[in-house]
Amino acid sequence: IAGITQAPTSQILAAGRRMTLRCTQDMRHNAMYWYRQDLGLGLRLIHYSNTAGTTGKGEVPDGYSVSRANTDDFPLTLASAVPSQTSVYFCASSREGRGEAFFGQGTRLTVV
Amino acid sequence: SQQGEEDPQALSIQEGENATMNCSYKTSINNLQWYRQNSGRGLVHLILIRSNEREKHSGRLRVTLDTSKKSSSLLITASRAADTASYFCATEDSNYQLIWGAGTKLIIKP
């Protein structure tokens, strides 16, 4: 089934640990995004990539890094997790970086 | 910073009634999109309305856009229990970035 797959579904992480959230899409979309969703704040963009090999910073990039080595994969890394990074993380993609976005099912991350 | 603001934050209605949610935004846009999020799930695209359009329909959904007031509304007619979800508006700016509101939580009572 075409779409976006995120892993893991949920994770409890000790503060200070490094963590990579995985995101893979099979729709050959050029643009991919990472958002965090916190209660009452809607979605906030962390990083994005308009095409393989390029990335950009969103609204809340600090403490996160991304890479886009190929079209399908867009991993998000927390180098040293802090409790304020407790959130639900969504990966999304769109065909040409405009119009309809397709979302993964999310990763619920708790940093303790 | 958030561009869209949904109103109301929460809405509870009886099954069969119509539900109306509003979204306001601050800057010029390419388009405005509405998404639905069921509890614990990812967001699903519902409808997109371009800045030069005023009204759009999709099944039981009707979206209006007033660029002079920088506002949009989403009407769900003849609501069903399955419509219970959170609804988000997102505006696409001139850089093709989506900026999201905080959402409206809709509860349909049987």
PDB file of C-alpha atoms in Angstrom:
ATOM      1  CA  ILE A   1       0.000   0.000   0.000  1.00  0.00           C
ATOM      2  CA  ALA A   2       1.473   3.316  -1.067  1.00  0.00           C
ATOM      3  CA  GLY A   3       2.080   5.855   1.607  1.00  0.00           C
ATOM      4  CA  ILE A   4       4.399   6.985   4.368  1.00  0.00           C
ATOM      5  CA  THR A   5       5.762   4.695   7.030  1.00  0.00           C
ATOM      6  CA  GLN A   6       7.158   5.980  10.308  1.00  0.00           C
ATOM      7  CA  ALA A   7       9.087   4.009  12.907  1.00  0.00           C
ATOM      8  CA  PRO A   8       8.969   3.517  15.767  1.00  0.00           C
ATOM      9  CA  THR A   9       5.311   4.058  16.635  1.00  0.00           C
ATOM     10  CA  SER A  10       6.236   5.128  20.135  1.00  0.00           C
ATOM     11  CA  GLN A  11       9.368   5.418  22.228  1.00  0.00           C
ATOM     12  CA  ILE A  12      10.381   6.327  25.738  1.00  0.00           C
ATOM     13  CA  LEU A  13      13.838   7.835  25.713  1.00  0.00           C
ATOM     14  CA  ALA A  14      16.192   8.850  28.486  1.00  0.00           C
ATOM     15  CA  ALA A  15      17.321  12.467  28.394  1.00  0.00           C
ATOM     16  CA  GLY A  16      20.702  12.878  26.768  1.00  0.00           C
ATOM     17  CA  ARG A  17      20.299   9.872  24.485  1.00  0.00           C
ATOM     18  CA  ARG A  18      20.481  10.035  20.720  1.00  0.00           C
ATOM     19  CA  MET A  19      17.462   8.929  18.727  1.00  0.00           C
ATOM     20  CA  THR A  20      16.603   8.658  15.041  1.00  0.00           C
ATOM     21  CA  LEU A  21      13.024   8.638  13.882  1.00  0.00           C
ATOM     22  CA  ARG A  22      12.608   6.911  10.553  1.00  0.00           C
ATOM     23  CA  CYS A  23      10.368   7.951   7.684  1.00  0.00           C
ATOM     24  CA  THR A  24       9.988   6.241   4.325  1.00  0.00           C
ATOM     25  CA  GLN A  25       7.627   7.029   1.474  1.00  0.00           C
ATOM     26  CA  ASP A  26       6.966   5.072  -1.689  1.00  0.00           C
ATOM     27  CA  MET A  27       5.046   7.695  -3.645  1.00  0.00           C
ATOM     28  CA  ARG A  28       8.178   9.219  -5.231  1.00  0.00           C
ATOM     29  CA  HIS A  29       7.281  12.593  -3.767  1.00  0.00           C
ATOM     30  CA  ASN A  30       9.977  15.231  -4.013  1.00  0.00           C
ATOM     31  CA  ALA A  31       9.157  17.131  -0.841  1.00  0.00           C
ATOM     32  CA  MET A  32       9.211  15.732   2.684  1.00  0.00           C
ATOM     33  CA  TYR A  33       8.610  17.287   6.055  1.00  0.00           C
ATOM     34  CA  TRP A  34       8.950  16.668   9.759  1.00  0.00           C
ATOM     35  CA  TYR A  35       6.434  18.212  12.132  1.00  0.00           C
ATOM     36  CA  ARG A  36       5.901  18.031  15.836  1.00  0.00           C
ATOM     37  CA  GLN A  37       2.433  18.215  17.300  1.00  0.00           C
ATOM     38  CA  ASP A  38       1.904  19.441  20.825  1.00  0.00           C
ATOM     39  CA  LEU A  39      -1.432  19.856  22.551  1.00  0.00           C
ATOM     40  CA  GLY A  40      -3.034  23.187  21.691  1.00  0.00           C
ATOM     41  CA  LEU A  41      -0.281  24.221  19.292  1.00  0.00           C
ATOM     42  CA  GLY A  42      -1.169  22.425  16.097  1.00  0.00           C
ATOM     43  CA  LEU A  43       1.673  21.300  13.858  1.00  0.00           C
ATOM     44  CA  ARG A  44       5.035  23.025  13.819  1.00  0.00           C
ATOM     45  CA  LEU A  45       7.540  22.417  11.064  1.00  0.00           C
ATOM     46  CA  ILE A  46      10.939  21.153  12.223  1.00  0.00           C
ATOM     47  CA  HIS A  47      12.803  20.536   8.964  1.00  0.00           C
ATOM     48  CA  TYR A  48      11.893  20.001   5.363  1.00  0.00           C
ATOM     49  CA  SER A  49      13.428  18.790   2.125  1.00  0.00           C
ATOM     50  CA  ASN A  50      12.248  19.955  -1.276  1.00  0.00           C
ATOM     51  CA  THR A  51      14.215  17.277  -3.118  1.00  0.00           C
ATOM     52  CA  ALA A  52      16.794  14.584  -2.459  1.00  0.00           C
ATOM     53  CA  GLY A  53      20.096  16.087  -1.392  1.00  0.00           C
ATOM     54  CA  THR A  54      18.640  19.308   0.022  1.00  0.00           C
ATOM     55  CA  THR A  55      17.205  20.179   3.421  1.00  0.00           C
ATOM     56  CA  GLY A  56      15.944  23.306   5.122  1.00  0.00           C
ATOM     57  CA  LYS A  57      15.065  24.535   8.585  1.00  0.00           C
ATOM     58  CA  GLY A  58      11.501  25.017   9.661  1.00  0.00           C
ATOM     59  CA  GLU A  59       9.990  26.905  12.566  1.00  0.00           C
ATOM     60  CA  VAL A  60      11.518  24.809  15.384  1.00  0.00           C
ATOM     61  CA  PRO A  61      14.758  23.186  14.132  1.00  0.00           C
ATOM     62  CA  ASP A  62      16.937  23.451  17.254  1.00  0.00           C
ATOM     63  CA  GLY A  63      17.988  20.102  18.661  1.00  0.00           C
ATOM     64  CA  TYR A  64      17.051  18.226  15.488  1.00  0.00           C
ATOM     65  CA  SER A  65      18.864  17.286  12.300  1.00  0.00           C
ATOM     66  CA  VAL A  66      17.771  15.608   9.085  1.00  0.00           C
ATOM     67  CA  SER A  67      19.281  14.103   5.975  1.00  0.00           C
ATOM     68  CA  ARG A  68      17.858  13.290   2.565  1.00  0.00           C
ATOM     69  CA  ALA A  69      20.216  10.881   0.847  1.00  0.00           C
ATOM     70  CA  ASN A  70      17.520   9.603  -1.509  1.00  0.00           C
ATOM     71  CA  THR A  71      13.933  10.330  -2.510  1.00  0.00           C
ATOM     72  CA  ASP A  72      12.307   7.781  -0.230  1.00  0.00           C
ATOM     73  CA  ASP A  73      13.919   8.289   3.180  1.00  0.00           C
ATOM     74  CA  PHE A  74      13.945  11.299   5.493  1.00  0.00           C
ATOM     75  CA  PRO A  75      15.228  10.413   8.979  1.00  0.00           C
ATOM     76  CA  LEU A  76      15.010  12.861  11.879  1.00  0.00           C
ATOM     77  CA  THR A  77      17.733  12.722  14.529  1.00  0.00           C
ATOM     78  CA  LEU A  78      17.690  14.076  18.051  1.00  0.00           C
ATOM     79  CA  ALA A  79      21.355  14.336  18.973  1.00  0.00           C
ATOM     80  CA  SER A  80      20.822  14.646  22.727  1.00  0.00           C
ATOM     81  CA  ALA A  81      17.183  14.397  23.729  1.00  0.00           C
ATOM     82  CA  VAL A  82      15.641  16.781  26.265  1.00  0.00           C
ATOM     83  CA  PRO A  83      12.224  16.553  27.977  1.00  0.00           C
ATOM     84  CA  SER A  84      10.876  19.479  25.921  1.00  0.00           C
ATOM     85  CA  GLN A  85      11.192  17.247  22.864  1.00  0.00           C
ATOM     86  CA  THR A  86       8.419  15.065  24.227  1.00  0.00           C
ATOM     87  CA  SER A  87       5.831  15.254  21.469  1.00  0.00           C
ATOM     88  CA  VAL A  88       4.151  13.438  18.633  1.00  0.00           C
ATOM     89  CA  TYR A  89       6.233  13.595  15.472  1.00  0.00           C
ATOM     90  CA  PHE A  90       4.726  13.400  12.016  1.00  0.00           C
ATOM     91  CA  CYS A  91       6.484  12.881   8.732  1.00  0.00           C
ATOM     92  CA  ALA A  92       4.733  14.107   5.601  1.00  0.00           C
ATOM     93  CA  SER A  93       5.372  14.395   1.896  1.00  0.00           C
ATOM     94  CA  SER A  94       3.981  16.210  -1.104  1.00  0.00           C
ATOM     95  CA  ARG A  95       4.526  15.724  -4.798  1.00  0.00           C
ATOM     96  CA  GLU A  96       6.196  18.993  -5.725  1.00  0.00           C
ATOM     97  CA  GLY A  97       6.375  20.784  -2.403  1.00  0.00           C
ATOM     98  CA  ARG A  98       2.948  22.301  -2.854  1.00  0.00           C
ATOM     99  CA  GLY A  99      -0.641  21.236  -2.547  1.00  0.00           C
ATOM    100  CA  GLU A 100      -1.863  18.190  -0.696  1.00  0.00           C
ATOM    101  CA  ALA A 101       0.395  16.703   1.971  1.00  0.00           C
ATOM    102  CA  PHE A 102       0.354  13.032   2.915  1.00  0.00           C
ATOM    103  CA  PHE A 103       1.088  12.058   6.499  1.00  0.00           C
ATOM    104  CA  GLY A 104       2.515   9.100   8.318  1.00  0.00           C
ATOM    105  CA  GLN A 105       0.843   7.719  11.429  1.00  0.00           C
ATOM    106  CA  GLY A 106       3.171   9.500  13.790  1.00  0.00           C
ATOM    107  CA  THR A 107       5.768   8.647  16.417  1.00  0.00           C
ATOM    108  CA  ARG A 108       4.909   9.352  20.032  1.00  0.00           C
ATOM    109  CA  LEU A 109       8.159  10.244  21.795  1.00  0.00           C
ATOM    110  CA  THR A 110       8.507  10.687  25.531  1.00  0.00           C
ATOM    111  CA  VAL A 111      11.809  11.993  26.880  1.00  0.00           C
ATOM    112  CA  VAL A 112      12.280  11.331  30.585  1.00  0.00           C
TER     113      VAL A 112
ATOM    114  CA  SER B   1       4.676  31.102  14.089  1.00  0.00           C
ATOM    115  CA  GLN B   2       1.164  29.868  13.524  1.00  0.00           C
ATOM    116  CA  GLN B   3      -0.802  31.525  10.778  1.00  0.00           C
ATOM    117  CA  GLY B   4      -4.147  29.800  10.988  1.00  0.00           C
ATOM    118  CA  GLU B   5      -6.448  30.045  13.934  1.00  0.00           C
ATOM    119  CA  GLU B   6      -9.448  27.792  14.068  1.00  0.00           C
ATOM    120  CA  ASP B   7     -12.669  28.704  15.758  1.00  0.00           C
ATOM    121  CA  PRO B   8     -14.183  27.192  17.798  1.00  0.00           C
ATOM    122  CA  GLN B   9     -11.537  25.171  19.630  1.00  0.00           C
ATOM    123  CA  ALA B  10     -14.145  22.503  20.341  1.00  0.00           C
ATOM    124  CA  LEU B  11     -17.602  21.769  18.989  1.00  0.00           C
ATOM    125  CA  SER B  12     -20.130  19.169  20.121  1.00  0.00           C
ATOM    126  CA  ILE B  13     -23.289  18.570  18.083  1.00  0.00           C
ATOM    127  CA  GLN B  14     -25.943  15.916  17.559  1.00  0.00           C
ATOM    128  CA  GLU B  15     -25.644  13.453  14.740  1.00  0.00           C
ATOM    129  CA  GLY B  16     -27.443  14.752  11.686  1.00  0.00           C
ATOM    130  CA  GLU B  17     -26.763  18.411  12.442  1.00  0.00           C
ATOM    131  CA  ASN B  18     -24.398  20.562  10.417  1.00  0.00           C
ATOM    132  CA  ALA B  19     -20.984  21.495  11.782  1.00  0.00           C
ATOM    133  CA  THR B  20     -19.226  24.727  10.871  1.00  0.00           C
ATOM    134  CA  MET B  21     -15.607  25.497  11.660  1.00  0.00           C
ATOM    135  CA  ASN B  22     -13.751  28.685  10.853  1.00  0.00           C
ATOM    136  CA  CYS B  23     -10.146  29.502  10.111  1.00  0.00           C
ATOM    137  CA  SER B  24      -8.462  32.875  10.030  1.00  0.00           C
ATOM    138  CA  TYR B  25      -4.988  33.644   8.736  1.00  0.00           C
ATOM    139  CA  LYS B  26      -2.632  36.586   8.573  1.00  0.00           C
ATOM    140  CA  THR B  27      -0.666  36.770   5.322  1.00  0.00           C
ATOM    141  CA  SER B  28      -1.280  36.202   1.613  1.00  0.00           C
ATOM    142  CA  ILE B  29      -1.683  32.585   0.572  1.00  0.00           C
ATOM    143  CA  ASN B  30      -1.495  30.328  -2.476  1.00  0.00           C
ATOM    144  CA  ASN B  31      -4.184  28.048  -1.125  1.00  0.00           C
ATOM    145  CA  LEU B  32      -5.873  26.925   2.049  1.00  0.00           C
ATOM    146  CA  GLN B  33      -6.335  23.301   2.957  1.00  0.00           C
ATOM    147  CA  TRP B  34      -8.433  21.440   5.478  1.00  0.00           C
ATOM    148  CA  TYR B  35      -7.320  18.206   7.120  1.00  0.00           C
ATOM    149  CA  ARG B  36      -8.918  15.728   9.499  1.00  0.00           C
ATOM    150  CA  GLN B  37      -7.135  13.895  12.288  1.00  0.00           C
ATOM    151  CA  ASN B  38      -8.706  10.978  14.064  1.00  0.00           C
ATOM    152  CA  SER B  39      -7.477  10.371  17.588  1.00  0.00           C
ATOM    153  CA  GLY B  40      -3.982   8.929  17.602  1.00  0.00           C
ATOM    154  CA  ARG B  41      -3.680   8.947  13.827  1.00  0.00           C
ATOM    155  CA  GLY B  42      -2.019  10.994  11.134  1.00  0.00           C
ATOM    156  CA  LEU B  43      -3.689  13.834   9.284  1.00  0.00           C
ATOM    157  CA  VAL B  44      -5.763  13.187   6.192  1.00  0.00           C
ATOM    158  CA  HIS B  45      -6.277  15.796   3.491  1.00  0.00           C
ATOM    159  CA  LEU B  46      -9.915  16.778   2.943  1.00  0.00           C
ATOM    160  CA  ILE B  47     -10.040  19.656   0.516  1.00  0.00           C
ATOM    161  CA  LEU B  48      -7.919  22.416  -1.006  1.00  0.00           C
ATOM    162  CA  ILE B  49      -9.221  25.797  -2.092  1.00  0.00           C
ATOM    163  CA  ARG B  50      -7.048  28.112  -4.145  1.00  0.00           C
ATOM    164  CA  SER B  51      -6.727  31.806  -3.416  1.00  0.00           C
ATOM    165  CA  ASN B  52      -8.759  32.696  -6.525  1.00  0.00           C
ATOM    166  CA  GLU B  53     -11.629  30.400  -5.555  1.00  0.00           C
ATOM    167  CA  ARG B  54     -14.489  31.371  -3.258  1.00  0.00           C
ATOM    168  CA  GLU B  55     -16.277  28.084  -2.653  1.00  0.00           C
ATOM    169  CA  LYS B  56     -15.616  24.413  -3.120  1.00  0.00           C
ATOM    170  CA  HIS B  57     -17.599  21.250  -2.471  1.00  0.00           C
ATOM    171  CA  SER B  58     -16.601  17.660  -1.852  1.00  0.00           C
ATOM    172  CA  GLY B  59     -19.359  15.265  -0.822  1.00  0.00           C
ATOM    173  CA  ARG B  60     -20.771  16.549   2.477  1.00  0.00           C
ATOM    174  CA  LEU B  61     -18.008  19.146   2.779  1.00  0.00           C
ATOM    175  CA  ARG B  62     -18.327  22.751   1.737  1.00  0.00           C
ATOM    176  CA  VAL B  63     -15.424  25.166   2.045  1.00  0.00           C
ATOM    177  CA  THR B  64     -15.547  28.906   1.541  1.00  0.00           C
ATOM    178  CA  LEU B  65     -12.676  31.344   1.300  1.00  0.00           C
ATOM    179  CA  ASP B  66     -12.807  35.106   1.792  1.00  0.00           C
ATOM    180  CA  THR B  67      -9.384  36.518   1.004  1.00  0.00           C
ATOM    181  CA  SER B  68     -10.467  40.063   1.885  1.00  0.00           C
ATOM    182  CA  LYS B  69     -11.209  38.912   5.432  1.00  0.00           C
ATOM    183  CA  LYS B  70      -8.431  36.308   5.416  1.00  0.00           C
ATOM    184  CA  SER B  71     -10.826  33.651   6.581  1.00  0.00           C
ATOM    185  CA  SER B  72     -12.254  30.299   5.571  1.00  0.00           C
ATOM    186  CA  SER B  73     -15.027  28.078   6.802  1.00  0.00           C
ATOM    187  CA  LEU B  74     -15.564  24.337   6.626  1.00  0.00           C
ATOM    188  CA  LEU B  75     -19.141  23.091   6.708  1.00  0.00           C
ATOM    189  CA  ILE B  76     -19.900  19.418   7.263  1.00  0.00           C
ATOM    190  CA  THR B  77     -23.534  18.680   6.477  1.00  0.00           C
ATOM    191  CA  ALA B  78     -25.612  15.874   7.973  1.00  0.00           C
ATOM    192  CA  SER B  79     -22.895  14.940  10.453  1.00  0.00           C
ATOM    193  CA  ARG B  80     -22.189  11.330  11.354  1.00  0.00           C
ATOM    194  CA  ALA B  81     -20.507   9.732  14.337  1.00  0.00           C
ATOM    195  CA  ALA B  82     -17.550   8.934  12.078  1.00  0.00           C
ATOM    196  CA  ASP B  83     -16.970  12.666  11.586  1.00  0.00           C
ATOM    197  CA  THR B  84     -15.756  12.891  15.190  1.00  0.00           C
ATOM    198  CA  ALA B  85     -12.162  14.096  14.843  1.00  0.00           C
ATOM    199  CA  SER B  86      -9.969  17.170  14.989  1.00  0.00           C
ATOM    200  CA  TYR B  87     -10.012  19.431  11.952  1.00  0.00           C
ATOM    201  CA  PHE B  88      -7.086  21.614  10.956  1.00  0.00           C
ATOM    202  CA  CYS B  89      -6.689  24.345   8.418  1.00  0.00           C
ATOM    203  CA  ALA B  90      -3.335  24.921   6.775  1.00  0.00           C
ATOM    204  CA  THR B  91      -2.352  27.828   4.576  1.00  0.00           C
ATOM    205  CA  GLU B  92       0.276  27.504   1.865  1.00  0.00           C
ATOM    206  CA  ASP B  93       2.363  30.640   1.711  1.00  0.00           C
ATOM    207  CA  SER B  94       4.378  32.090  -1.170  1.00  0.00           C
ATOM    208  CA  ASN B  95       7.310  29.833  -0.229  1.00  0.00           C
ATOM    209  CA  TYR B  96       5.034  26.782  -0.541  1.00  0.00           C
ATOM    210  CA  GLN B  97       5.267  26.123   3.175  1.00  0.00           C
ATOM    211  CA  LEU B  98       2.174  24.936   5.035  1.00  0.00           C
ATOM    212  CA  ILE B  99       1.370  26.848   8.198  1.00  0.00           C
ATOM    213  CA  TRP B 100      -1.073  25.214  10.565  1.00  0.00           C
ATOM    214  CA  GLY B 101      -3.742  26.257  12.989  1.00  0.00           C
ATOM    215  CA  ALA B 102      -4.301  24.610  16.357  1.00  0.00           C
ATOM    216  CA  GLY B 103      -7.409  22.749  15.202  1.00  0.00           C
ATOM    217  CA  THR B 104     -11.063  22.325  16.101  1.00  0.00           C
ATOM    218  CA  LYS B 105     -12.076  19.233  18.022  1.00  0.00           C
ATOM    219  CA  LEU B 106     -15.443  18.042  16.720  1.00  0.00           C
ATOM    220  CA  ILE B 107     -17.582  15.584  18.668  1.00  0.00           C
ATOM    221  CA  ILE B 108     -20.689  14.111  17.091  1.00  0.00           C
ATOM    222  CA  LYS B 109     -23.113  12.774  19.658  1.00  0.00           C
ATOM    223  CA  PRO B 110     -25.273   9.816  18.598  1.00  0.00           C
TER     224      PRO B 110
END
